[in-house]
Amino acid sequence: MGATDMSILPYANQYVSELVAYKPGKPIEETAREIGMAPEQIVKLASNENPVGPSPKAVKAMQEAAARVNIYPDGASFAIRTKLAAQFGVGFENTAVGSGSSELIELLAHAFVKPGVEVLAADYSFTLYEIVTKLLNGRYISVPNKNTWTTDLEALAAAITPATRLVFITNPTNPVGSMVGQAEIDAFMTKVPESVVVVFDEAYLDFAEEKVDTVKFVKAGRNVCVLRTFSKAYGLAGARIGAAITTPVIADLLNKARSPFNVNSIIQAGVLAAMDDTEHLNHCISVIKSGRKQYEAAFAAWGIEYVPSHTNFILAKVGSGSEVFRACLQQGVILRPMDGYGLKEYIRISIGTEEENKRCLEVLGKVLGKA
Ligand SMILES: *Cc1c(COP(=O)(O)O)cnc(C)c1O
């Protein structure tokens, strides 16, 4: 890098230049090049992607929409928001959509975070919460869990100060896979003041063994924002769409902060078809639930510690996570090391198809000297 490349850096916002960029799972193509395998031979279980794929009906709708991309998308995402409102039993004005729920997380920060503002989340939370907080020069506070793995809602409530504006609660959690139940959530909500927005990020709720209802707080007029994504159970991660169910005031703020055409016309068509294909959705969920059992059975047989999962991934204690990651990578299986979360002894494995899970367990068993 030449001197001229660096010369602008002192003029950049320091709170941006100091950010640690989000680290995604290792891409298949890159791995294929590095280890000299064909991309088709590589199994990627690193980004909690849907191993089944999108609904064929959604694919058809997206193909048809592709022929009309000369026209701007509907900036209001009218059809999707109408459908979401009906599904969740709320009004159209209670909805907002974004280019993935990631964008909605960023828009929440744009609406509420500034210097002096505090944002709370549990330890080992999705790193994006911290990134968007710091992007707006706010203060991110990570609150320790109960028994290492469970979001401590009592501690989160106790950590709220007059400066707190956002509390992110991932339920079920990522990268841990644990979950808090309805009774704890209800008790927590009695302690939250009006000056705080509680964000329930429910990216993985479709896979949970337990059901919780947080939309009821929105209906009751509480300052709650429920985030759902179509990236996981619906298998639309690459096309980018997420939804917020929230109060009309918060939805309006999100709509003001976004760019005019944030959700493209291809995914707008795709998601409408996907929402109708409940058969495909249920199939995807059942593949994940039986895949989870494959891993839990293997780990139990090997005497490997793992966190019982409510999600489409599983966190396992393997010694050195980064070494196990590298060894599995050499065999064409991409997993997710957890160093970035301060969980050096762990590896996160996204649940794949039955075949992919078998291959992963064969490779992992060899690497760990268990099979
Ligand atoms: C995957 C995930 C999301 C969804 O991200 P998209 O931007 O909708 O793809 C949101 N929150 C958490 C915790 C996740 O793991």
CSV table of C-alpha atoms and ligand atoms in Angstrom, one decimal:
chain,number,residue,atom,x,y,z
A,1,MET,CA,0.0,0.0,0.0
A,2,GLY,CA,1.5,3.4,-1.0
A,3,ALA,CA,1.6,6.5,1.2
A,4,THR,CA,-1.2,8.0,-0.9
A,5,ASP,CA,-3.5,5.1,0.0
A,6,MET,CA,-3.2,5.8,3.7
A,7,SER,CA,-3.3,9.6,3.6
A,8,ILE,CA,-7.0,9.8,3.8
A,9,LEU,CA,-7.3,7.5,6.9
A,10,PRO,CA,-6.7,10.3,9.5
A,11,TYR,CA,-9.7,12.0,8.1
A,12,ALA,CA,-12.0,9.0,8.4
A,13,ASN,CA,-14.3,8.7,11.4
A,14,GLN,CA,-12.1,7.0,14.0
A,15,TYR,CA,-15.0,5.0,15.3
A,16,VAL,CA,-15.4,3.5,11.8
A,17,SER,CA,-11.8,2.9,11.1
A,18,GLU,CA,-11.5,1.1,14.4
A,19,LEU,CA,-14.3,-1.3,13.6
A,20,VAL,CA,-13.5,-5.0,13.2
A,21,ALA,CA,-15.4,-6.0,10.0
A,22,TYR,CA,-17.9,-8.9,10.2
A,23,LYS,CA,-16.2,-12.1,9.3
A,24,PRO,CA,-18.4,-14.4,7.2
A,25,GLY,CA,-18.0,-18.2,6.8
A,26,LYS,CA,-15.3,-19.3,4.4
A,27,PRO,CA,-16.7,-19.4,0.8
A,28,ILE,CA,-16.8,-22.7,-1.1
A,29,GLU,CA,-15.0,-21.3,-4.2
A,30,GLU,CA,-12.1,-20.0,-2.2
A,31,THR,CA,-11.7,-23.3,-0.3
A,32,ALA,CA,-11.9,-25.3,-3.6
A,33,ARG,CA,-9.0,-23.2,-5.0
A,34,GLU,CA,-6.9,-23.6,-1.9
A,35,ILE,CA,-7.2,-27.3,-1.4
A,36,GLY,CA,-7.5,-28.3,-5.1
A,37,MET,CA,-10.9,-29.9,-4.8
A,38,ALA,CA,-13.9,-29.4,-7.1
A,39,PRO,CA,-16.5,-27.0,-5.5
A,40,GLU,CA,-19.1,-29.8,-5.7
A,41,GLN,CA,-17.0,-31.9,-3.4
A,42,ILE,CA,-17.0,-29.3,-0.7
A,43,VAL,CA,-19.4,-29.3,2.1
A,44,LYS,CA,-20.0,-25.9,3.7
A,45,LEU,CA,-21.5,-26.0,7.1
A,46,ALA,CA,-20.3,-22.6,8.3
A,47,SER,CA,-23.0,-19.9,7.7
A,48,ASN,CA,-26.3,-21.5,9.0
A,49,GLU,CA,-27.5,-21.7,5.4
A,50,ASN,CA,-30.5,-23.8,4.5
A,51,PRO,CA,-29.2,-27.1,3.1
A,52,VAL,CA,-32.4,-28.0,1.3
A,53,GLY,CA,-32.6,-24.8,-0.8
A,54,PRO,CA,-35.3,-22.4,-1.5
A,55,SER,CA,-38.9,-23.3,-2.4
A,56,PRO,CA,-39.1,-24.3,-6.1
A,57,LYS,CA,-42.1,-22.0,-6.3
A,58,ALA,CA,-40.0,-19.1,-5.0
A,59,VAL,CA,-37.3,-19.9,-7.6
A,60,LYS,CA,-39.9,-19.8,-10.4
A,61,ALA,CA,-41.3,-16.5,-9.2
A,62,MET,CA,-37.8,-15.0,-9.0
A,63,GLN,CA,-37.0,-16.3,-12.6
A,64,GLU,CA,-40.1,-14.6,-13.9
A,65,ALA,CA,-39.3,-11.4,-12.0
A,66,ALA,CA,-35.8,-11.3,-13.4
A,67,ALA,CA,-37.2,-10.5,-16.8
A,68,ARG,CA,-38.6,-7.3,-15.5
A,69,VAL,CA,-35.7,-5.8,-13.6
A,70,ASN,CA,-35.6,-2.8,-15.9
A,71,ILE,CA,-38.4,-1.5,-13.6
A,72,TYR,CA,-37.6,-0.2,-10.1
A,73,PRO,CA,-39.0,-2.4,-7.3
A,74,ASP,CA,-42.0,-1.3,-5.2
A,75,GLY,CA,-40.2,0.9,-2.7
A,76,ALA,CA,-43.0,0.4,-0.1
A,77,SER,CA,-42.8,-3.5,-0.5
A,78,PHE,CA,-46.6,-3.3,-0.3
A,79,ALA,CA,-47.5,-6.9,-1.1
A,80,ILE,CA,-45.0,-8.4,1.3
A,81,ARG,CA,-45.9,-6.1,4.2
A,82,THR,CA,-49.6,-6.7,3.6
A,83,LYS,CA,-48.9,-10.5,3.8
A,84,LEU,CA,-46.7,-10.1,6.9
A,85,ALA,CA,-49.4,-8.1,8.6
A,86,ALA,CA,-51.9,-10.8,7.9
A,87,GLN,CA,-49.6,-13.5,9.1
A,88,PHE,CA,-48.7,-11.9,12.4
A,89,GLY,CA,-52.1,-10.3,13.0
A,90,VAL,CA,-50.9,-6.7,13.0
A,91,GLY,CA,-51.5,-3.7,10.8
A,92,PHE,CA,-49.6,-2.8,7.7
A,93,GLU,CA,-48.1,0.2,9.6
A,94,ASN,CA,-46.6,-2.3,12.1
A,95,THR,CA,-44.3,-3.7,9.4
A,96,ALA,CA,-41.0,-2.9,7.7
A,97,VAL,CA,-38.7,-4.9,5.5
A,98,GLY,CA,-35.0,-4.8,4.8
A,99,SER,CA,-32.3,-6.3,2.7
A,100,GLY,CA,-31.9,-9.1,5.2
A,101,SER,CA,-32.7,-8.5,8.9
A,102,SER,CA,-29.1,-7.3,9.0
A,103,GLU,CA,-30.2,-4.1,7.3
A,104,LEU,CA,-33.0,-3.7,9.9
A,105,ILE,CA,-30.5,-4.1,12.7
A,106,GLU,CA,-28.5,-1.3,11.1
A,107,LEU,CA,-31.5,0.9,10.6
A,108,LEU,CA,-32.5,0.5,14.3
A,109,ALA,CA,-29.0,1.8,15.1
A,110,HIS,CA,-29.5,4.7,12.7
A,111,ALA,CA,-32.8,5.6,14.4
A,112,PHE,CA,-31.6,5.3,18.0
A,113,VAL,CA,-27.8,5.3,18.5
A,114,LYS,CA,-25.5,8.3,18.8
A,115,PRO,CA,-22.6,9.2,21.1
A,116,GLY,CA,-23.7,8.7,24.7
A,117,VAL,CA,-26.3,6.0,23.9
A,118,GLU,CA,-25.9,2.5,25.3
A,119,VAL,CA,-26.8,-0.7,23.5
A,120,LEU,CA,-27.1,-4.0,25.4
A,121,ALA,CA,-26.9,-7.6,24.4
A,122,ALA,CA,-25.9,-10.9,25.9
A,123,ASP,CA,-22.3,-12.3,25.8
A,124,TYR,CA,-21.6,-14.2,22.6
A,125,SER,CA,-24.2,-12.4,20.6
A,126,PHE,CA,-24.3,-11.9,16.8
A,127,THR,CA,-21.4,-9.5,16.2
A,128,LEU,CA,-23.5,-7.2,14.0
A,129,TYR,CA,-25.1,-5.6,17.1
A,130,GLU,CA,-21.7,-4.4,18.2
A,131,ILE,CA,-20.7,-3.3,14.7
A,132,VAL,CA,-23.8,-1.1,14.1
A,133,THR,CA,-23.6,0.4,17.6
A,134,LYS,CA,-20.0,1.4,17.1
A,135,LEU,CA,-20.7,2.6,13.5
A,136,LEU,CA,-22.9,5.2,15.1
A,137,ASN,CA,-20.4,5.9,17.8
A,138,GLY,CA,-22.5,4.5,20.6
A,139,ARG,CA,-21.5,2.3,23.5
A,140,TYR,CA,-22.0,-1.4,23.3
A,141,ILE,CA,-22.3,-3.4,26.5
A,142,SER,CA,-22.1,-7.1,26.6
A,143,VAL,CA,-23.9,-8.7,29.6
A,144,PRO,CA,-22.7,-12.1,30.9
A,145,ASN,CA,-24.9,-15.2,30.5
A,146,LYS,CA,-26.5,-17.5,33.0
A,147,ASN,CA,-24.6,-20.8,33.3
A,148,THR,CA,-22.4,-19.6,30.4
A,149,TRP,CA,-24.9,-20.2,27.6
A,150,THR,CA,-28.3,-18.8,28.5
A,151,THR,CA,-29.2,-15.1,27.9
A,152,ASP,CA,-29.6,-13.7,31.4
A,153,LEU,CA,-32.7,-11.5,31.1
A,154,GLU,CA,-32.6,-10.5,34.8
A,155,ALA,CA,-29.0,-9.2,34.3
A,156,LEU,CA,-30.0,-7.4,31.0
A,157,ALA,CA,-32.9,-5.7,32.8
A,158,ALA,CA,-30.6,-4.7,35.6
A,159,ALA,CA,-28.0,-3.3,33.1
A,160,ILE,CA,-30.6,-0.8,31.7
A,161,THR,CA,-29.7,2.8,32.5
A,162,PRO,CA,-31.3,6.1,31.3
A,163,ALA,CA,-28.7,6.0,28.4
A,164,THR,CA,-29.9,2.6,27.2
A,165,ARG,CA,-31.9,2.8,23.9
A,166,LEU,CA,-31.7,-0.7,22.4
A,167,VAL,CA,-31.5,-4.2,24.0
A,168,PHE,CA,-30.9,-7.0,21.5
A,169,ILE,CA,-32.2,-10.4,22.5
A,170,THR,CA,-31.4,-13.1,20.1
A,171,ASN,CA,-33.8,-15.9,20.7
A,172,PRO,CA,-32.8,-18.6,20.0
A,173,THR,CA,-29.2,-17.4,20.2
A,174,ASN,CA,-26.4,-17.5,17.6
A,175,PRO,CA,-23.7,-18.8,17.8
A,176,VAL,CA,-24.7,-20.8,21.0
A,177,GLY,CA,-28.1,-22.2,20.0
A,178,SER,CA,-29.8,-21.7,23.5
A,179,MET,CA,-33.2,-20.2,24.1
A,180,VAL,CA,-35.1,-18.3,26.8
A,181,GLY,CA,-38.8,-19.2,27.4
A,182,GLN,CA,-42.0,-17.2,27.5
A,183,ALA,CA,-42.2,-16.8,31.3
A,184,GLU,CA,-38.7,-15.3,31.5
A,185,ILE,CA,-39.5,-12.9,28.6
A,186,ASP,CA,-42.8,-11.8,30.2
A,187,ALA,CA,-41.0,-11.1,33.5
A,188,PHE,CA,-38.3,-9.2,31.7
A,189,MET,CA,-40.8,-7.0,29.9
A,190,THR,CA,-42.3,-5.9,33.1
A,191,LYS,CA,-39.0,-4.3,34.0
A,192,VAL,CA,-38.2,-2.5,30.8
A,193,PRO,CA,-38.9,1.3,30.7
A,194,GLU,CA,-40.6,3.1,27.8
A,195,SER,CA,-37.4,4.7,26.8
A,196,VAL,CA,-35.9,1.4,25.6
A,197,VAL,CA,-36.6,-0.5,22.4
A,198,VAL,CA,-36.4,-4.3,23.0
A,199,VAL,CA,-35.3,-6.0,19.8
A,200,PHE,CA,-36.2,-9.7,19.6
A,201,ASP,CA,-34.0,-11.2,16.9
A,202,GLU,CA,-35.9,-14.4,16.0
A,203,ALA,CA,-33.8,-15.6,13.0
A,204,TYR,CA,-33.9,-19.1,14.3
A,205,LEU,CA,-37.3,-19.4,16.0
A,206,ASP,CA,-38.7,-21.6,13.2
A,207,PHE,CA,-36.2,-24.4,14.4
A,208,ALA,CA,-36.9,-24.1,18.1
A,209,GLU,CA,-38.4,-26.9,20.2
A,210,GLU,CA,-40.3,-24.3,22.2
A,211,LYS,CA,-42.5,-21.5,20.9
A,212,VAL,CA,-42.6,-18.0,22.2
A,213,ASP,CA,-44.8,-15.0,21.4
A,214,THR,CA,-43.2,-11.6,21.4
A,215,VAL,CA,-45.5,-10.0,18.8
A,216,LYS,CA,-48.0,-9.8,21.6
A,217,PHE,CA,-45.9,-6.9,23.1
A,218,VAL,CA,-46.1,-5.1,19.8
A,219,LYS,CA,-49.9,-5.5,19.8
A,220,ALA,CA,-49.9,-4.2,23.4
A,221,GLY,CA,-48.1,-1.1,22.2
A,222,ARG,CA,-44.8,-1.8,23.9
A,223,ASN,CA,-41.6,-0.5,22.3
A,224,VAL,CA,-40.6,-3.9,20.9
A,225,CYS,CA,-39.2,-4.8,17.5
A,226,VAL,CA,-39.5,-8.4,16.4
A,227,LEU,CA,-37.1,-9.3,13.6
A,228,ARG,CA,-37.6,-12.3,11.4
A,229,THR,CA,-35.5,-13.4,8.4
A,230,PHE,CA,-36.1,-15.4,5.3
A,231,SER,CA,-32.4,-16.4,5.2
A,232,LYS,CA,-32.6,-19.5,7.3
A,233,ALA,CA,-35.8,-21.6,7.4
A,234,TYR,CA,-36.9,-20.3,4.0
A,235,GLY,CA,-33.6,-20.7,2.3
A,236,LEU,CA,-33.4,-17.2,0.7
A,237,ALA,CA,-30.1,-16.0,2.2
A,238,GLY,CA,-28.5,-15.0,-1.1
A,239,ALA,CA,-31.5,-12.9,-2.2
A,240,ARG,CA,-31.7,-10.8,1.1
A,241,ILE,CA,-34.9,-10.1,2.9
A,242,GLY,CA,-35.8,-9.7,6.5
A,243,ALA,CA,-38.9,-8.4,8.3
A,244,ALA,CA,-39.6,-6.2,11.3
A,245,ILE,CA,-42.9,-6.4,13.3
A,246,THR,CA,-43.0,-3.4,15.5
A,247,THR,CA,-44.9,-0.3,16.6
A,248,PRO,CA,-46.0,2.2,13.9
A,249,VAL,CA,-43.6,4.8,15.2
A,250,ILE,CA,-40.6,2.5,15.1
A,251,ALA,CA,-41.6,1.1,11.6
A,252,ASP,CA,-41.9,4.6,10.4
A,253,LEU,CA,-38.4,5.4,11.7
A,254,LEU,CA,-37.0,2.3,9.9
A,255,ASN,CA,-38.7,3.4,6.7
A,256,LYS,CA,-37.3,6.9,6.9
A,257,ALA,CA,-33.8,5.6,7.6
A,258,ARG,CA,-33.6,3.1,4.7
A,259,SER,CA,-32.6,3.7,1.1
A,260,PRO,CA,-35.7,4.0,-1.2
A,261,PHE,CA,-35.3,0.6,-3.0
A,262,ASN,CA,-33.7,-1.5,-0.3
A,263,VAL,CA,-35.6,-4.7,-1.2
A,264,ASN,CA,-35.1,-5.7,-4.8
A,265,SER,CA,-37.9,-6.8,-7.1
A,266,ILE,CA,-36.6,-10.3,-7.5
A,267,ILE,CA,-36.7,-11.2,-3.8
A,268,GLN,CA,-40.0,-9.3,-3.5
A,269,ALA,CA,-41.5,-11.8,-5.9
A,270,GLY,CA,-39.6,-14.8,-4.4
A,271,VAL,CA,-40.7,-14.2,-0.8
A,272,LEU,CA,-44.4,-13.9,-1.6
A,273,ALA,CA,-44.2,-17.4,-3.2
A,274,ALA,CA,-42.0,-18.7,-0.4
A,275,MET,CA,-44.5,-17.6,2.3
A,276,ASP,CA,-47.2,-19.6,0.5
A,277,ASP,CA,-45.2,-22.7,0.4
A,278,THR,CA,-45.6,-24.0,3.9
A,279,GLU,CA,-45.0,-27.5,2.8
A,280,HIS,CA,-41.5,-26.7,1.8
A,281,LEU,CA,-40.9,-24.7,4.9
A,282,ASN,CA,-42.0,-27.6,7.1
A,283,HIS,CA,-39.8,-30.0,5.2
A,284,CYS,CA,-36.8,-27.7,5.7
A,285,ILE,CA,-37.5,-27.5,9.5
A,286,SER,CA,-37.9,-31.3,9.8
A,287,VAL,CA,-34.5,-31.8,8.0
A,288,ILE,CA,-32.8,-29.6,10.5
A,289,LYS,CA,-34.5,-31.2,13.5
A,290,SER,CA,-33.5,-34.7,12.5
A,291,GLY,CA,-30.0,-33.4,11.5
A,292,ARG,CA,-29.6,-32.0,15.0
A,293,LYS,CA,-30.2,-35.5,16.4
A,294,GLN,CA,-27.5,-37.0,14.2
A,295,TYR,CA,-24.9,-34.6,15.7
A,296,GLU,CA,-26.2,-35.0,19.3
A,297,ALA,CA,-26.0,-38.8,19.0
A,298,ALA,CA,-22.5,-38.7,17.6
A,299,PHE,CA,-21.2,-36.2,20.2
A,300,ALA,CA,-22.8,-38.1,23.1
A,301,ALA,CA,-21.2,-41.3,21.8
A,302,TRP,CA,-17.8,-39.6,21.5
A,303,GLY,CA,-18.1,-37.9,24.9
A,304,ILE,CA,-17.9,-34.4,23.3
A,305,GLU,CA,-19.5,-31.5,25.1
A,306,TYR,CA,-22.1,-29.6,23.1
A,307,VAL,CA,-24.9,-27.1,23.7
A,308,PRO,CA,-28.4,-28.5,23.1
A,309,SER,CA,-29.6,-26.5,20.1
A,310,HIS,CA,-32.8,-24.8,19.2
A,311,THR,CA,-31.3,-23.7,15.9
A,312,ASN,CA,-29.9,-25.0,12.6
A,313,PHE,CA,-26.4,-25.2,14.0
A,314,ILE,CA,-24.7,-26.8,17.0
A,315,LEU,CA,-21.8,-25.6,19.1
A,316,ALA,CA,-19.3,-28.3,20.2
A,317,LYS,CA,-16.2,-28.2,22.4
A,318,VAL,CA,-13.4,-29.7,20.3
A,319,GLY,CA,-10.1,-28.5,21.9
A,320,SER,CA,-8.7,-26.0,19.6
A,321,GLY,CA,-11.5,-24.8,17.4
A,322,SER,CA,-9.2,-23.1,14.8
A,323,GLU,CA,-7.0,-26.3,14.5
A,324,VAL,CA,-10.1,-28.5,14.0
A,325,PHE,CA,-11.4,-26.0,11.5
A,326,ARG,CA,-8.2,-26.1,9.5
A,327,ALA,CA,-8.0,-29.9,9.6
A,328,CYS,CA,-11.6,-30.3,8.5
A,329,LEU,CA,-11.0,-27.7,5.8
A,330,GLN,CA,-8.2,-29.8,4.3
A,331,GLN,CA,-10.8,-32.6,3.9
A,332,GLY,CA,-13.3,-30.3,2.2
A,333,VAL,CA,-15.6,-29.6,5.1
A,334,ILE,CA,-16.0,-26.0,6.1
A,335,LEU,CA,-17.0,-25.3,9.7
A,336,ARG,CA,-17.0,-22.1,11.7
A,337,PRO,CA,-14.2,-21.5,14.2
A,338,MET,CA,-15.4,-19.3,17.2
A,339,ASP,CA,-12.2,-17.4,18.1
A,340,GLY,CA,-13.9,-14.1,17.0
A,341,TYR,CA,-16.5,-14.8,19.8
A,342,GLY,CA,-13.9,-15.6,22.4
A,343,LEU,CA,-14.8,-19.3,22.2
A,344,LYS,CA,-11.5,-20.7,21.2
A,345,GLU,CA,-12.2,-24.3,22.2
A,346,TYR,CA,-15.4,-24.5,20.2
A,347,ILE,CA,-16.5,-25.1,16.7
A,348,ARG,CA,-20.0,-24.2,15.3
A,349,ILE,CA,-21.4,-26.6,12.8
A,350,SER,CA,-24.4,-25.7,10.7
A,351,ILE,CA,-26.8,-28.6,10.2
A,352,GLY,CA,-26.8,-29.9,6.6
A,353,THR,CA,-28.6,-32.6,4.8
A,354,GLU,CA,-28.4,-36.1,6.2
A,355,GLU,CA,-25.6,-36.9,3.7
A,356,GLU,CA,-23.6,-33.7,4.5
A,357,ASN,CA,-23.9,-34.4,8.2
A,358,LYS,CA,-22.6,-37.9,7.7
A,359,ARG,CA,-19.6,-36.6,5.8
A,360,CYS,CA,-19.0,-33.9,8.4
A,361,LEU,CA,-19.1,-36.4,11.2
A,362,GLU,CA,-16.8,-38.8,9.4
A,363,VAL,CA,-14.2,-36.1,8.9
A,364,LEU,CA,-14.7,-34.6,12.3
A,365,GLY,CA,-14.4,-38.1,13.9
A,366,LYS,CA,-11.1,-38.7,12.2
A,367,VAL,CA,-9.8,-35.3,13.1
A,368,LEU,CA,-10.7,-35.7,16.8
A,369,GLY,CA,-9.5,-39.3,16.9
A,370,LYS,CA,-13.0,-40.6,17.6
A,371,ALA,CA,-13.8,-42.7,14.5
B,1,LIG,C1,-28.6,-15.2,10.3
B,1,LIG,C2,-29.0,-14.2,11.3
B,1,LIG,C3,-29.8,-13.1,11.0
B,1,LIG,C4,-30.4,-12.9,9.6
B,1,LIG,O1,-29.5,-12.2,8.8
B,1,LIG,P1,-30.1,-11.8,7.4
B,1,LIG,O2,-29.5,-10.4,7.2
B,1,LIG,O3,-31.6,-11.7,7.4
B,1,LIG,O4,-29.6,-12.8,6.4
B,1,LIG,C5,-30.1,-12.2,12.0
B,1,LIG,N1,-29.7,-12.4,13.2
B,1,LIG,C6,-29.0,-13.4,13.6
B,1,LIG,C7,-28.6,-13.6,15.0
B,1,LIG,C8,-28.5,-14.3,12.6
B,1,LIG,O5,-27.8,-15.4,13.0
